Tab-separated table of C-alpha atoms in Angstrom:
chain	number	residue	atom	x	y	z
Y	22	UNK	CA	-19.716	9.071	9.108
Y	23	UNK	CA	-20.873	5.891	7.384
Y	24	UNK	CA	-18.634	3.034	6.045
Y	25	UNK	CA	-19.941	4.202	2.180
Y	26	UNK	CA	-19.296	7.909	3.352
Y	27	UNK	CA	-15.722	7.012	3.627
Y	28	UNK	CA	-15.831	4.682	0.293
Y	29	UNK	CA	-17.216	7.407	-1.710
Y	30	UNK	CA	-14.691	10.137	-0.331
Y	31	UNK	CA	-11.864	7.714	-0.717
Y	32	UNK	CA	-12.610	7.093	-4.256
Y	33	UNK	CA	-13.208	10.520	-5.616
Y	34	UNK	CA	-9.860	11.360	-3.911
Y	35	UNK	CA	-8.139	8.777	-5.495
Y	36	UNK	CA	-9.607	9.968	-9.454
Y	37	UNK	CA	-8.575	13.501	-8.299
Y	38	UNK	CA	-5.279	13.221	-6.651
Y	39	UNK	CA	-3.706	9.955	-7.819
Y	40	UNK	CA	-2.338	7.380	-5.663
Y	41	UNK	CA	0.587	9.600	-3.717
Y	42	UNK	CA	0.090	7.507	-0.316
Y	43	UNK	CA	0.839	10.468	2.161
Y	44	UNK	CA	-1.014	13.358	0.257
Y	45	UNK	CA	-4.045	11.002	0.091
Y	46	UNK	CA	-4.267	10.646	3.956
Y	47	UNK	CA	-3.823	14.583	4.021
Y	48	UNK	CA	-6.786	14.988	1.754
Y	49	UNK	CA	-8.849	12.426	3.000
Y	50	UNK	CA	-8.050	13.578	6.588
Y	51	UNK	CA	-8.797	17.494	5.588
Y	52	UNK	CA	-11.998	16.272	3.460
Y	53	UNK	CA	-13.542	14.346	6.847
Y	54	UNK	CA	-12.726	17.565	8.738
Y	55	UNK	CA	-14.709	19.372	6.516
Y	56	UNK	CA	-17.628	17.246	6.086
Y	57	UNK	CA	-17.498	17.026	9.609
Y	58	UNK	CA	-17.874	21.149	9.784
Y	59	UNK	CA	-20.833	21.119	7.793
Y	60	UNK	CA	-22.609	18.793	9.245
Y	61	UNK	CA	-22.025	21.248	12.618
Y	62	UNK	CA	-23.495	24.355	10.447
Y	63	UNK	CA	-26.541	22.100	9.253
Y	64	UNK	CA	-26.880	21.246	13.084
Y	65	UNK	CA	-26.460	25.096	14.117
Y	66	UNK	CA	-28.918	26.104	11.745
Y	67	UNK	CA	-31.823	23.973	13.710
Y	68	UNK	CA	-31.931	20.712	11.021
Y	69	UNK	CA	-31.096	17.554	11.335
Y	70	UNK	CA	-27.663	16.538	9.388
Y	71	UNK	CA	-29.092	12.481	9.496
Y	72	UNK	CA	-32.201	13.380	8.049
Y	73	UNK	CA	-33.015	11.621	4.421
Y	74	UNK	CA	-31.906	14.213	2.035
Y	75	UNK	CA	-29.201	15.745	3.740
Y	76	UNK	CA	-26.734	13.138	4.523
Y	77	UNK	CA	-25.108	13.343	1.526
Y	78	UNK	CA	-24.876	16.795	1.921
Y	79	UNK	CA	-21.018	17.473	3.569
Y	80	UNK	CA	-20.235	14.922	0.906
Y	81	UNK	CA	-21.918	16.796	-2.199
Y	82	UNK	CA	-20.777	20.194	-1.028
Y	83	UNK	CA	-16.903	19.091	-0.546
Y	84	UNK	CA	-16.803	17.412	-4.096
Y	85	UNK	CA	-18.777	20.859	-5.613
Y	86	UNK	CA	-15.797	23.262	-3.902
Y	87	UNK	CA	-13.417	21.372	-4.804
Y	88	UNK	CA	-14.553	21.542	-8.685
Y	89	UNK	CA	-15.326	25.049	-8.288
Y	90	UNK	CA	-11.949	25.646	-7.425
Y	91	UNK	CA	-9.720	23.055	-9.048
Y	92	UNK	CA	-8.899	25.933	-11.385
Y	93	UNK	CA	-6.732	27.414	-8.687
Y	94	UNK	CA	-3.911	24.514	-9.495
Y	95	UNK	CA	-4.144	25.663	-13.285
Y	96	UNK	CA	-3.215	29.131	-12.579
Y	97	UNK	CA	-0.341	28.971	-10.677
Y	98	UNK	CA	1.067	26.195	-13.375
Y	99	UNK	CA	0.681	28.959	-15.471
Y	100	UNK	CA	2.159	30.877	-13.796
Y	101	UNK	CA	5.428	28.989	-13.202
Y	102	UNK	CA	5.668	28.633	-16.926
Y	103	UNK	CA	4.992	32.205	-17.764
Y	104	UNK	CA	8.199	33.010	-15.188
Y	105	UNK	CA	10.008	30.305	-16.664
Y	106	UNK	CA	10.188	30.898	-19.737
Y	107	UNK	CA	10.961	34.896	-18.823
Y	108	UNK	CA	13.600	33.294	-16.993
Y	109	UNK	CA	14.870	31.887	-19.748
Y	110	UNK	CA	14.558	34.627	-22.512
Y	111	UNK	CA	16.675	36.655	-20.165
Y	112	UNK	CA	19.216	34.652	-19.468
């Protein structure tokens, strides 16, 4: 993985997560894994993961799941409110 690779992952981590030190290196650590893993499957499926046009490909398709699903966080804060505030009627 290229220097700018790593620049552009570390960047978009930092707008998404904040600056919390240790979750970052999780994150960025989880997010090189990944990257990693598809450039395997573009390998596996007979192309070249260097080739012009893909190599920003593991890149592109980590920051696109992660969007896809950054509703998951929403849900369960929801969630915890929702219970919360049953909590609290009740009580």
């Amino acid at each position: 993985m290229s220097d700018k690779q790593l620049e552009k992952i570390s960047q978009f981590l930092h707008e998404r997560y904040g600056e919390d030190e240790q979750d970052f290196e999780n994150k960025m650590k989880q997010s090189i894994h990944f990257m990693g893993a598809v450039q395997d499957l573009i390998e596996v499926c007979g192309d070249d993961p260097s080739r012009e046009g893909l190599q920003e490909t593991p890149y592109r398709l980590m920051k696109a799941f992660l969007e896809y699903t950054e509703g998951y966080k929403e849900i369960q804060n929801y969630i915890y409110k929702r219970h919360l505030m049953l909590i609290i009627m009740i009580s």
